[in-house]
CSV table of N, CA and C in Angstrom, one decimal:
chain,number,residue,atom,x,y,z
A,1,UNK,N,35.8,-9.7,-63.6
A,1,UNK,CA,35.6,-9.2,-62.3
A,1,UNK,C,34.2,-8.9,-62.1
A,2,UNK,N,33.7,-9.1,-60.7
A,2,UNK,CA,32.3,-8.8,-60.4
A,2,UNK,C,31.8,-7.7,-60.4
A,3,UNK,N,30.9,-6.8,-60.3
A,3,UNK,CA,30.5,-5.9,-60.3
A,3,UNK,C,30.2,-5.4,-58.6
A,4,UNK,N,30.7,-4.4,-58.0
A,4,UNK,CA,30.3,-3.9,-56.7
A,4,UNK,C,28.9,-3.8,-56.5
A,5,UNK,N,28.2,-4.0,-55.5
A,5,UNK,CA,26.8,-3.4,-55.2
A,5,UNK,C,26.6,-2.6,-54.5
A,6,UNK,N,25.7,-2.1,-54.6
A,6,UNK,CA,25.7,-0.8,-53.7
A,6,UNK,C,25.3,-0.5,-52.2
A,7,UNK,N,25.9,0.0,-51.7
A,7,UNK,CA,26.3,0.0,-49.8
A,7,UNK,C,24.9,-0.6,-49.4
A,8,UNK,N,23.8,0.2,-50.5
A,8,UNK,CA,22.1,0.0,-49.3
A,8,UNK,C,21.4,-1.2,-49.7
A,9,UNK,N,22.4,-1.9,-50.7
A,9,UNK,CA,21.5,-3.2,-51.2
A,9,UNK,C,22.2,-4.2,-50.7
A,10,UNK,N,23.5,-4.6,-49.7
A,10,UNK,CA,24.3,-5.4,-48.8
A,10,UNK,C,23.5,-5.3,-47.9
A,11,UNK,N,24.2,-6.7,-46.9
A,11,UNK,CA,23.2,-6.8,-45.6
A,11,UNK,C,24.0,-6.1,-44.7
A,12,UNK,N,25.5,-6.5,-44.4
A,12,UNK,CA,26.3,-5.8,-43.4
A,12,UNK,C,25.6,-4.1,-43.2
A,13,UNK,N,26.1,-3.5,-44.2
A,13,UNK,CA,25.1,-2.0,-43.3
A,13,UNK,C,24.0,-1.8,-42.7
A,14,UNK,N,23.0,-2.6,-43.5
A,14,UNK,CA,21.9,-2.7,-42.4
A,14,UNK,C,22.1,-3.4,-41.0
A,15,UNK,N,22.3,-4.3,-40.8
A,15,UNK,CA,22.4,-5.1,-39.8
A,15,UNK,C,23.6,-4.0,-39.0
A,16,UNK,N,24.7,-3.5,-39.4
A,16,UNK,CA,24.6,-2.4,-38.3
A,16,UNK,C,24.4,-1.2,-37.9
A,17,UNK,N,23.4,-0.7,-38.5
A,17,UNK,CA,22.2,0.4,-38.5
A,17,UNK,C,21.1,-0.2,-37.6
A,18,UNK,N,21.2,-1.6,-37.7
A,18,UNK,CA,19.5,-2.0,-36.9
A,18,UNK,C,20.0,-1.9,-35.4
A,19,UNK,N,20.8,-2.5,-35.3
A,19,UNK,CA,21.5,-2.6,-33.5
A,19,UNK,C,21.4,-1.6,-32.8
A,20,UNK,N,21.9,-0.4,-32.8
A,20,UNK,CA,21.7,1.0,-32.8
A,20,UNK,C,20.4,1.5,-32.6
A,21,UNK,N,19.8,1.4,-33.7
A,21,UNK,CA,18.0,1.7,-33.9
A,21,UNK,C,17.3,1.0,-32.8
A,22,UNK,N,17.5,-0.3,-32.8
A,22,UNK,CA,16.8,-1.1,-31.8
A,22,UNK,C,17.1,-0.5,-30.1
A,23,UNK,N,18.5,-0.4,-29.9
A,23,UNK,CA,18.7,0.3,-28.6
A,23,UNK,C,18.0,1.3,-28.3
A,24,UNK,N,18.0,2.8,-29.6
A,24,UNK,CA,17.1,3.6,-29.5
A,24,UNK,C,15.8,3.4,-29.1
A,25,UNK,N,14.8,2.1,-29.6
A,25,UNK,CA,13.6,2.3,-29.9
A,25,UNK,C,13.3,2.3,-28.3
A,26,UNK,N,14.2,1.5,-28.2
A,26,UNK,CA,13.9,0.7,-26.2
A,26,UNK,C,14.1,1.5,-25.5
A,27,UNK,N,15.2,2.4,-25.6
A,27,UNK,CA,15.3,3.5,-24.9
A,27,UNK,C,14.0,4.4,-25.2
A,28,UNK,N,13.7,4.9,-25.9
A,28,UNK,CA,12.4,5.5,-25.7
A,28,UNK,C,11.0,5.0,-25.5
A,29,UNK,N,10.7,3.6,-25.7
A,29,UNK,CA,9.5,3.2,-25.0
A,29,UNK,C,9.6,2.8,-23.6
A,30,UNK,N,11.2,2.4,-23.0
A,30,UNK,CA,11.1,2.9,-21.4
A,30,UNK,C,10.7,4.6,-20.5
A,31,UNK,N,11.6,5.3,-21.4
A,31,UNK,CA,11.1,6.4,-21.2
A,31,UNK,C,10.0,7.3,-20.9
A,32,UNK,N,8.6,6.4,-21.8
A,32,UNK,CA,7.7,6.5,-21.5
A,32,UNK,C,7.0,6.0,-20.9
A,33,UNK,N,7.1,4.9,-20.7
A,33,UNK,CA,7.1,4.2,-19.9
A,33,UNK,C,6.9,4.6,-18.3
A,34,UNK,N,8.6,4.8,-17.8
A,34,UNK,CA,8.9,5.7,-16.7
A,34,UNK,C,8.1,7.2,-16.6
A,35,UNK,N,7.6,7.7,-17.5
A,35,UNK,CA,6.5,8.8,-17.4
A,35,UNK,C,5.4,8.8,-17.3
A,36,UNK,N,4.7,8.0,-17.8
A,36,UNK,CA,3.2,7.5,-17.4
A,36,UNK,C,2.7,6.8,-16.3
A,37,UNK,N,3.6,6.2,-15.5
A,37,UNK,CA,3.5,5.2,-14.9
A,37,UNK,C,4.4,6.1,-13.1
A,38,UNK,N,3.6,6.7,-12.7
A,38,UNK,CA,5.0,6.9,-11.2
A,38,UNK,C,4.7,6.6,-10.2
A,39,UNK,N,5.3,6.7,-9.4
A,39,UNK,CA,5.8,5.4,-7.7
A,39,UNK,C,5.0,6.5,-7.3
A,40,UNK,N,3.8,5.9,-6.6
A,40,UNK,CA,2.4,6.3,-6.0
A,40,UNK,C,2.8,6.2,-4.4
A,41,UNK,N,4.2,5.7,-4.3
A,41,UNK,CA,4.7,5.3,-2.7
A,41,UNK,C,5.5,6.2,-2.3
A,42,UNK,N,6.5,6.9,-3.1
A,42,UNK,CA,6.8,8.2,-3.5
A,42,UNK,C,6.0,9.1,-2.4
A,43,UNK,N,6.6,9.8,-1.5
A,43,UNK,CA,6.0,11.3,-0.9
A,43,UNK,C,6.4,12.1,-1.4
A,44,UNK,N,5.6,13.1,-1.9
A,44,UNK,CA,5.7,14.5,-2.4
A,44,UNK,C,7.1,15.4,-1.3
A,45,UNK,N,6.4,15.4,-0.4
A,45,UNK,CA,7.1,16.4,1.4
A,45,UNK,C,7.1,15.5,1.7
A,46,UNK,N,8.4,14.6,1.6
A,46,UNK,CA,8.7,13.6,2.8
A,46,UNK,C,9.4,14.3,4.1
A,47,UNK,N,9.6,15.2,4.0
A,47,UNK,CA,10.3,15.7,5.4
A,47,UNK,C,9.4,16.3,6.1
A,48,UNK,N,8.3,16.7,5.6
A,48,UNK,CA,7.0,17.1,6.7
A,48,UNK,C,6.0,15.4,7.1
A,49,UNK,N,6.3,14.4,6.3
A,49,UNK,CA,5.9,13.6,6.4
A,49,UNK,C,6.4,12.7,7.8
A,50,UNK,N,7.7,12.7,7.6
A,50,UNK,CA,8.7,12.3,8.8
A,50,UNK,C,8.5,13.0,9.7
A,51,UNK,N,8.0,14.4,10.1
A,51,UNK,CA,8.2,14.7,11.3
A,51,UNK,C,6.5,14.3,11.9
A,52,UNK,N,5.6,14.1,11.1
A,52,UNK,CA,4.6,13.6,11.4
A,52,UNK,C,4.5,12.6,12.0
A,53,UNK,N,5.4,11.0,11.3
A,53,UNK,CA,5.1,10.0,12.1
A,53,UNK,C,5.4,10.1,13.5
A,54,UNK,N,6.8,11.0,13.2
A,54,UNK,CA,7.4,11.2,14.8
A,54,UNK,C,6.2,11.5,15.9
A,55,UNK,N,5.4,12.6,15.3
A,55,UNK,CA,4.2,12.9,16.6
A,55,UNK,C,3.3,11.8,16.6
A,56,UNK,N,2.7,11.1,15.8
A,56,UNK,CA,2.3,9.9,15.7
A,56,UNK,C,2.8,8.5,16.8
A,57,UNK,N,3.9,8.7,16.9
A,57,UNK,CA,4.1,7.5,18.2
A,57,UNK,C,4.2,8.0,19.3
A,58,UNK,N,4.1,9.2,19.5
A,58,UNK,CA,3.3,9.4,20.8
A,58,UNK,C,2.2,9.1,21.1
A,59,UNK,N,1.1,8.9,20.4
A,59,UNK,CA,-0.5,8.5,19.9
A,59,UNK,C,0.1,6.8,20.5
A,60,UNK,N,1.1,5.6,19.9
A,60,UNK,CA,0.9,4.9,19.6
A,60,UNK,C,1.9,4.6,21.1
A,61,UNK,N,2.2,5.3,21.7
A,61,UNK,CA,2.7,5.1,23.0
A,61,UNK,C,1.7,5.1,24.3
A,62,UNK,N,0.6,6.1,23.7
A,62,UNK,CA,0.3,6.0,24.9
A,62,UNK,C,-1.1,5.1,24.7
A,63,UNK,N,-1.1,4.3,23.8
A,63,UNK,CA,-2.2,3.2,23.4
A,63,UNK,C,-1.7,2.2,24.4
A,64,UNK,N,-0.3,2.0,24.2
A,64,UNK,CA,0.5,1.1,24.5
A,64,UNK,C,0.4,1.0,26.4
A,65,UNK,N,0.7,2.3,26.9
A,65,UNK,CA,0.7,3.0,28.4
A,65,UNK,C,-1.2,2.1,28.6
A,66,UNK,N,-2.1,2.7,28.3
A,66,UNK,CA,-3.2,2.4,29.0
A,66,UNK,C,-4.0,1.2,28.5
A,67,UNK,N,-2.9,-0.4,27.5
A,67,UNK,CA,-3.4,-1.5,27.4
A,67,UNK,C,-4.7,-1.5,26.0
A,68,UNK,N,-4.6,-0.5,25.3
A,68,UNK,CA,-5.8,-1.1,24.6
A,68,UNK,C,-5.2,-2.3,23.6
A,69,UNK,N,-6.2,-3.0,23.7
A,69,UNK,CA,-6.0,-4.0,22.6
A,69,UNK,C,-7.6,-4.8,22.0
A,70,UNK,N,-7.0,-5.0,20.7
A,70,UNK,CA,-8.5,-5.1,20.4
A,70,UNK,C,-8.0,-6.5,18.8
A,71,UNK,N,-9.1,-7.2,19.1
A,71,UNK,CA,-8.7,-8.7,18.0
A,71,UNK,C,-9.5,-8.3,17.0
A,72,UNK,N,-9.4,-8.8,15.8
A,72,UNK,CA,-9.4,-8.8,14.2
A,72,UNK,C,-9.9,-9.7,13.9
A,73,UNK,N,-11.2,-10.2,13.6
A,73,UNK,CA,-11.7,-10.9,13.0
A,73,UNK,C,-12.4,-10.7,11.3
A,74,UNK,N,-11.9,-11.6,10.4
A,74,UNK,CA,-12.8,-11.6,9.1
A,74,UNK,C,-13.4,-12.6,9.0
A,75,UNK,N,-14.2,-12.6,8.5
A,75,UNK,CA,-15.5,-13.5,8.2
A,75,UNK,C,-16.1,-13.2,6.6
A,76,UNK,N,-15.4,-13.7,5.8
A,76,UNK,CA,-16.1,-13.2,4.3
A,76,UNK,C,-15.9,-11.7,4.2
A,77,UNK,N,-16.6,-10.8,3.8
A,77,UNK,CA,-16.5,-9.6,3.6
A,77,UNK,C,-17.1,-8.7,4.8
A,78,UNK,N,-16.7,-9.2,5.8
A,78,UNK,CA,-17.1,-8.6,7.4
A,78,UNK,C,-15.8,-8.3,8.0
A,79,UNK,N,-15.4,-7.4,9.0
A,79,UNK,CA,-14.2,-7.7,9.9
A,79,UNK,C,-14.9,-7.2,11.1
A,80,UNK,N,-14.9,-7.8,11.8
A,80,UNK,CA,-15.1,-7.4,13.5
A,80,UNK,C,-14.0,-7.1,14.1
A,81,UNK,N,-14.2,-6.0,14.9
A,81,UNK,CA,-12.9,-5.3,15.6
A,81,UNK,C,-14.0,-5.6,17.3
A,82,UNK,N,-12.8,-6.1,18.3
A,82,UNK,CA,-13.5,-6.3,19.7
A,82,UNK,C,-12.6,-5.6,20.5
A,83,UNK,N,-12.7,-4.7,21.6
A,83,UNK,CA,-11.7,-4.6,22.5
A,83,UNK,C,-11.8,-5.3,23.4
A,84,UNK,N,-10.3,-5.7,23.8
A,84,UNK,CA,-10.4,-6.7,24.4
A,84,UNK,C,-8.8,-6.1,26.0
A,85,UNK,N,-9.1,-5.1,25.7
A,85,UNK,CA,-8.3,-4.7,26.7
A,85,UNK,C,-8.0,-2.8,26.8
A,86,UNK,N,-7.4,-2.1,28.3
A,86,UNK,CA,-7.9,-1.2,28.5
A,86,UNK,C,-9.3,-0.4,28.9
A,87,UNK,N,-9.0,0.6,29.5
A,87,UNK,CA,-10.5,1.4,29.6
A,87,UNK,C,-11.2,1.3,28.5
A,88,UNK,N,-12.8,0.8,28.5
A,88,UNK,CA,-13.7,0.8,28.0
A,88,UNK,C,-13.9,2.2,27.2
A,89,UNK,N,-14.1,1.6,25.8
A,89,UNK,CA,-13.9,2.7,24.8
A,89,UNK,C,-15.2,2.5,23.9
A,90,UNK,N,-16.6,3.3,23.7
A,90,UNK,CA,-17.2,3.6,22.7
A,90,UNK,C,-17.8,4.0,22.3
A,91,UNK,N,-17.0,5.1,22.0
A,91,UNK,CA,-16.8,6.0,20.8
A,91,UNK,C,-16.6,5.3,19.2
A,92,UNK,N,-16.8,6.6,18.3
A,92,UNK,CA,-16.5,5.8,16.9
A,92,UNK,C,-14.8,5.5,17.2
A,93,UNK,N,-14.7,4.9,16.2
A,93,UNK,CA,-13.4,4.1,16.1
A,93,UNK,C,-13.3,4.4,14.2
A,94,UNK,N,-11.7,5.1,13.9
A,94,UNK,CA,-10.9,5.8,12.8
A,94,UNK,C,-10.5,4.0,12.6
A,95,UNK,N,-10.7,3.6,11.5
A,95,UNK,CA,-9.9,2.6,10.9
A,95,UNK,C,-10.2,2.9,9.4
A,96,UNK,N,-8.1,2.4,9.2
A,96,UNK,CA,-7.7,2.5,8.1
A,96,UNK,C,-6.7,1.1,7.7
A,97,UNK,N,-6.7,0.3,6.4
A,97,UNK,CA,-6.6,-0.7,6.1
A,97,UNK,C,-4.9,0.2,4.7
A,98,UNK,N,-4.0,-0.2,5.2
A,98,UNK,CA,-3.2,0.2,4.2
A,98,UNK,C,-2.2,-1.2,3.3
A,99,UNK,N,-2.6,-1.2,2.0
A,99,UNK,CA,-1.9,-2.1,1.4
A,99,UNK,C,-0.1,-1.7,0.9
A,100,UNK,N,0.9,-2.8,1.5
A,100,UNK,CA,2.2,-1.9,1.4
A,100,UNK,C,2.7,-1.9,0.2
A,101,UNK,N,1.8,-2.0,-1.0
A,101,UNK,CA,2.5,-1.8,-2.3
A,101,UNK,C,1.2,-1.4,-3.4
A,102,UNK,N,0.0,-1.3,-3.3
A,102,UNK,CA,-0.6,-1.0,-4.2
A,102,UNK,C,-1.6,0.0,-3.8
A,103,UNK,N,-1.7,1.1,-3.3
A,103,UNK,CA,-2.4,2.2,-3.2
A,103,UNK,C,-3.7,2.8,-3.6
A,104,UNK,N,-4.1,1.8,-4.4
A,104,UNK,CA,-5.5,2.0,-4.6
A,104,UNK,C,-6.5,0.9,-4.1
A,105,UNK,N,-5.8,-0.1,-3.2
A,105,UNK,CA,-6.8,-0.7,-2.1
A,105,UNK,C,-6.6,-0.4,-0.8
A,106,UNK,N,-5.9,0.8,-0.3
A,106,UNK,CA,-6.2,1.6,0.7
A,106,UNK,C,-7.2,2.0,1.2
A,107,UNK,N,-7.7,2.0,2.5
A,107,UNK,CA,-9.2,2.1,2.7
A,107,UNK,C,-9.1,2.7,4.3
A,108,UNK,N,-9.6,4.1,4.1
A,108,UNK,CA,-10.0,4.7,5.3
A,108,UNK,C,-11.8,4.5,5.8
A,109,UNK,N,-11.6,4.3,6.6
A,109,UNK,CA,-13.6,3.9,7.3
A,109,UNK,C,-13.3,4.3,8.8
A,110,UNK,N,-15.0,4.5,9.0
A,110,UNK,CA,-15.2,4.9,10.6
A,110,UNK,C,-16.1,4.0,10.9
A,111,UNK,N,-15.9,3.8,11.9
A,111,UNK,CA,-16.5,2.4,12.4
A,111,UNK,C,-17.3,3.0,13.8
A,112,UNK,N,-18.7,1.7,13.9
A,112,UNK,CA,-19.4,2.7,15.5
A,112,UNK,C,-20.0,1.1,15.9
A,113,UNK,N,-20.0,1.4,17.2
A,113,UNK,CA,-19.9,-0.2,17.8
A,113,UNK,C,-21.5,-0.6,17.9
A,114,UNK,N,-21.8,-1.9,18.1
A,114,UNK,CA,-23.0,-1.9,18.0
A,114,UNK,C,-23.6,-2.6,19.6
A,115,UNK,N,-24.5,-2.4,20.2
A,115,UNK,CA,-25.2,-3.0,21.1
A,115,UNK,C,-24.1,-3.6,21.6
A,116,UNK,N,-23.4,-5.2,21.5
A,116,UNK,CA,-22.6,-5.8,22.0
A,116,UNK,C,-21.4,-5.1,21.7
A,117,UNK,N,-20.7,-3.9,21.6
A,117,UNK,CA,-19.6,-3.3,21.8
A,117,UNK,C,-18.7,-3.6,20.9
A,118,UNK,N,-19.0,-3.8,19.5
A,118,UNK,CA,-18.2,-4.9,18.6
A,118,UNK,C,-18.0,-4.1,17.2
A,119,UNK,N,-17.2,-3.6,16.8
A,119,UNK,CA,-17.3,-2.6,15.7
A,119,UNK,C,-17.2,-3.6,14.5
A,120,UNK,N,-18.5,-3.8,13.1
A,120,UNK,CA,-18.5,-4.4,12.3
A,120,UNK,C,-18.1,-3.5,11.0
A,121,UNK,N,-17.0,-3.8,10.3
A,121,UNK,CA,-17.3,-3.2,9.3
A,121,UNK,C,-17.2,-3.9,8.1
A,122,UNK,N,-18.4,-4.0,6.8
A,122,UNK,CA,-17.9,-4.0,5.3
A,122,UNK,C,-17.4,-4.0,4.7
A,123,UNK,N,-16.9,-5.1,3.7
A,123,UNK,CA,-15.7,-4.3,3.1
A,123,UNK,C,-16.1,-5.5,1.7
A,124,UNK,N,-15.6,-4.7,0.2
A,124,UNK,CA,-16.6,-5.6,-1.2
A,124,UNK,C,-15.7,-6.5,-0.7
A,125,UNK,N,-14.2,-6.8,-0.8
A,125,UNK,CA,-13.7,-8.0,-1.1
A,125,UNK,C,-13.2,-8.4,0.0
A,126,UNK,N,-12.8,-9.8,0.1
A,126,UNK,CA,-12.0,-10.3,1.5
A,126,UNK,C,-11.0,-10.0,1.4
A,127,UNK,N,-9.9,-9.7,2.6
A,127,UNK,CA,-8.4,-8.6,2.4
A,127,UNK,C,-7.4,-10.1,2.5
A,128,UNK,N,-6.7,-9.7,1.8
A,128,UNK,CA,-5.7,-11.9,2.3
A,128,UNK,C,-4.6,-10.9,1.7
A,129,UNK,N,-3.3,-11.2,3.3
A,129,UNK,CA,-2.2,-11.1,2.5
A,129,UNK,C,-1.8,-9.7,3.6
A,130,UNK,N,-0.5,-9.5,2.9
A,130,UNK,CA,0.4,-8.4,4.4
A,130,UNK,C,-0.6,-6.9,4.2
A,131,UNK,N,-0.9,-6.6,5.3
A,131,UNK,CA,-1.7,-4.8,5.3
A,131,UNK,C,-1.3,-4.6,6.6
A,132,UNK,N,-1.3,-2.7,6.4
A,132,UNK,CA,-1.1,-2.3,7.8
A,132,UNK,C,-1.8,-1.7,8.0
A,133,UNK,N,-2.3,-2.1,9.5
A,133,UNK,CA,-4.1,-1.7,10.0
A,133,UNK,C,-3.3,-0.8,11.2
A,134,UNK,N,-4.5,0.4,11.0
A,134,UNK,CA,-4.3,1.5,12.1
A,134,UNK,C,-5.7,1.4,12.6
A,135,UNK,N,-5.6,1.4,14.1
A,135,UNK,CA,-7.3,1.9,14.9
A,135,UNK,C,-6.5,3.4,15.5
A,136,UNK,N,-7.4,4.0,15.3
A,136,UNK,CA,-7.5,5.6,16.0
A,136,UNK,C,-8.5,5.9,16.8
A,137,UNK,N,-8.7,6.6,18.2
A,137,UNK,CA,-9.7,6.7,18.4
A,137,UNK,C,-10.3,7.9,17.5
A,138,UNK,N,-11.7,8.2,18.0
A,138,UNK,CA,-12.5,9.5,17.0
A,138,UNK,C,-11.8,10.7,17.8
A,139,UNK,N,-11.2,11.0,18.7
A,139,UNK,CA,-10.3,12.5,19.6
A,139,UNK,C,-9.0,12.3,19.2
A,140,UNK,N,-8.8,11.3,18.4
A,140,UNK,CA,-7.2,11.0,18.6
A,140,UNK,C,-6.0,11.3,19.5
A,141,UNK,N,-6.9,10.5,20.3
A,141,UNK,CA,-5.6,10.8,21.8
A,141,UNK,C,-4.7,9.2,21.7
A,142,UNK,N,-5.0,7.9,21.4
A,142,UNK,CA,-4.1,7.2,20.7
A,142,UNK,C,-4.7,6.5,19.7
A,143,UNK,N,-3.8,5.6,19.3
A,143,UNK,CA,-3.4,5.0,17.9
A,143,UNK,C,-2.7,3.7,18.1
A,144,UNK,N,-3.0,2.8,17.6
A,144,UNK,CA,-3.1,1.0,17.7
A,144,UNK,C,-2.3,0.9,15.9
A,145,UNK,N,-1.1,0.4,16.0
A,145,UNK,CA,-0.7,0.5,14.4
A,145,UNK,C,-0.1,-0.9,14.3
A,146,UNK,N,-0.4,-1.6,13.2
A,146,UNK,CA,0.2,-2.5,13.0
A,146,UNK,C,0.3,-3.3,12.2
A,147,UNK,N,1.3,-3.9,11.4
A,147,UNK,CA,1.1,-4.8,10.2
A,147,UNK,C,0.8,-6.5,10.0
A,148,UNK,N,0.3,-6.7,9.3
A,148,UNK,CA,-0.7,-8.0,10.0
A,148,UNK,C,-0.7,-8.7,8.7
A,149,UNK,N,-0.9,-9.7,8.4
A,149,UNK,CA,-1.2,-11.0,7.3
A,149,UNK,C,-2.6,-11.6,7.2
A,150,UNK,N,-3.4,-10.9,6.9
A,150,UNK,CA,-4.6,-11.1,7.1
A,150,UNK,C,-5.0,-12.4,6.8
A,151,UNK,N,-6.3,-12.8,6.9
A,151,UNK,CA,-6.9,-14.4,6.3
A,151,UNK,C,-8.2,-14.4,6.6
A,152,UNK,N,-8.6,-15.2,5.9
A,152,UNK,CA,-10.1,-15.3,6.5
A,152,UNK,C,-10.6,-16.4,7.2
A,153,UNK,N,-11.3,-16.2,8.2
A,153,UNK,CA,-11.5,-16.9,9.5
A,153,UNK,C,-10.3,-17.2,10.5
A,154,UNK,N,-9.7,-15.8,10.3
A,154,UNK,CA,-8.7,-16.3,11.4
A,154,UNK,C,-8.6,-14.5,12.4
A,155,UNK,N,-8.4,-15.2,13.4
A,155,UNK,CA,-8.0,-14.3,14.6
A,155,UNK,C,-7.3,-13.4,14.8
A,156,UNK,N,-6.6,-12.0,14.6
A,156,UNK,CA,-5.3,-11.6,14.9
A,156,UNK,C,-5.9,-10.5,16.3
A,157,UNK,N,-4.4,-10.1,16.7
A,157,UNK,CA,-4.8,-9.1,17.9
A,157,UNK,C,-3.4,-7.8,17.5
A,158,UNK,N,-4.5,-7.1,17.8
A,158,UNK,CA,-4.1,-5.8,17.6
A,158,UNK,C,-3.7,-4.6,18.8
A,159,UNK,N,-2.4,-5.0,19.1
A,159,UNK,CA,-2.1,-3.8,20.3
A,159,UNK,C,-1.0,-3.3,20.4
């Protein structure tokens, strides 16, 4: 007759010790995972946040009521903002460029029109791809909001 060996020098026990272990390990490298890492899209006070937009389309009603509209041009790392409709407006102009998933190429700027009435602004890279662009005026009495597909050398209008 053979001799038995002993439980820790078979493979069966290990092999089902590792299964187990392995679920563990993964469960805790998601874990941290999920902690180092948090939804930046997430509001802190979303219910003060909601009643904000709410007053906010009032702003974006009455943009709507007295016609402003204004087209979007890029050109490389340029965007020209033109009004191209409503009472003559200028004043600075509140523009904000919001990316709807990555939060750290969000970009608030104030813009001021030049001679020909044309607000240019800077920007390091060219923007390509879905953003949602807000014009405010500088009194904030309205607000032009809208989500757009940017490109470069192309046209959009904003009203």
């Amino acid at each position: 007759m053979s001799e038995q060996q002993a439980w820790y020098k078979q493979f069966w026990p290990w092999f089902l010790i590792i299964l187990p272990l392995c679920a563990v390990v993964a469960s805790f490298t998601t874990l941290k995972i999920a902690l180092t890492n948090s939804d930046s899209l997430v509001a802190e006070d979303y219910y003060k946040d909601g009643k904000a937009i709410n007053m906010d389309l009032s702003k974006v009603k009455y943009a709507k009521q007295i016609g402003m509209n204004f087209s979007l041009d890029q050109a490389n790392n340029e965007i020209l903002l033109t009004q191209q409709g409503g009472p003559t407006y200028q004043a600075a102009l509140k523009v904000e460029f919001y990316h709807p998933t990555i939060a750290d190429r969000d970009m608030k700027l104030t813009a001021t029109a030049d001679a020909s009435n044309v607000y240019r602004i800077t920007i390091p890279t060219t923007l390509t791809g879905p953003w949602e662009v807000r014009l405010e005026s500088y009194d904030g009495k309205w607000r032009i909001h809208q989500r757009v597909e940017l490109k470069d050398h192309v046209q959009l209008w904003l009203n």
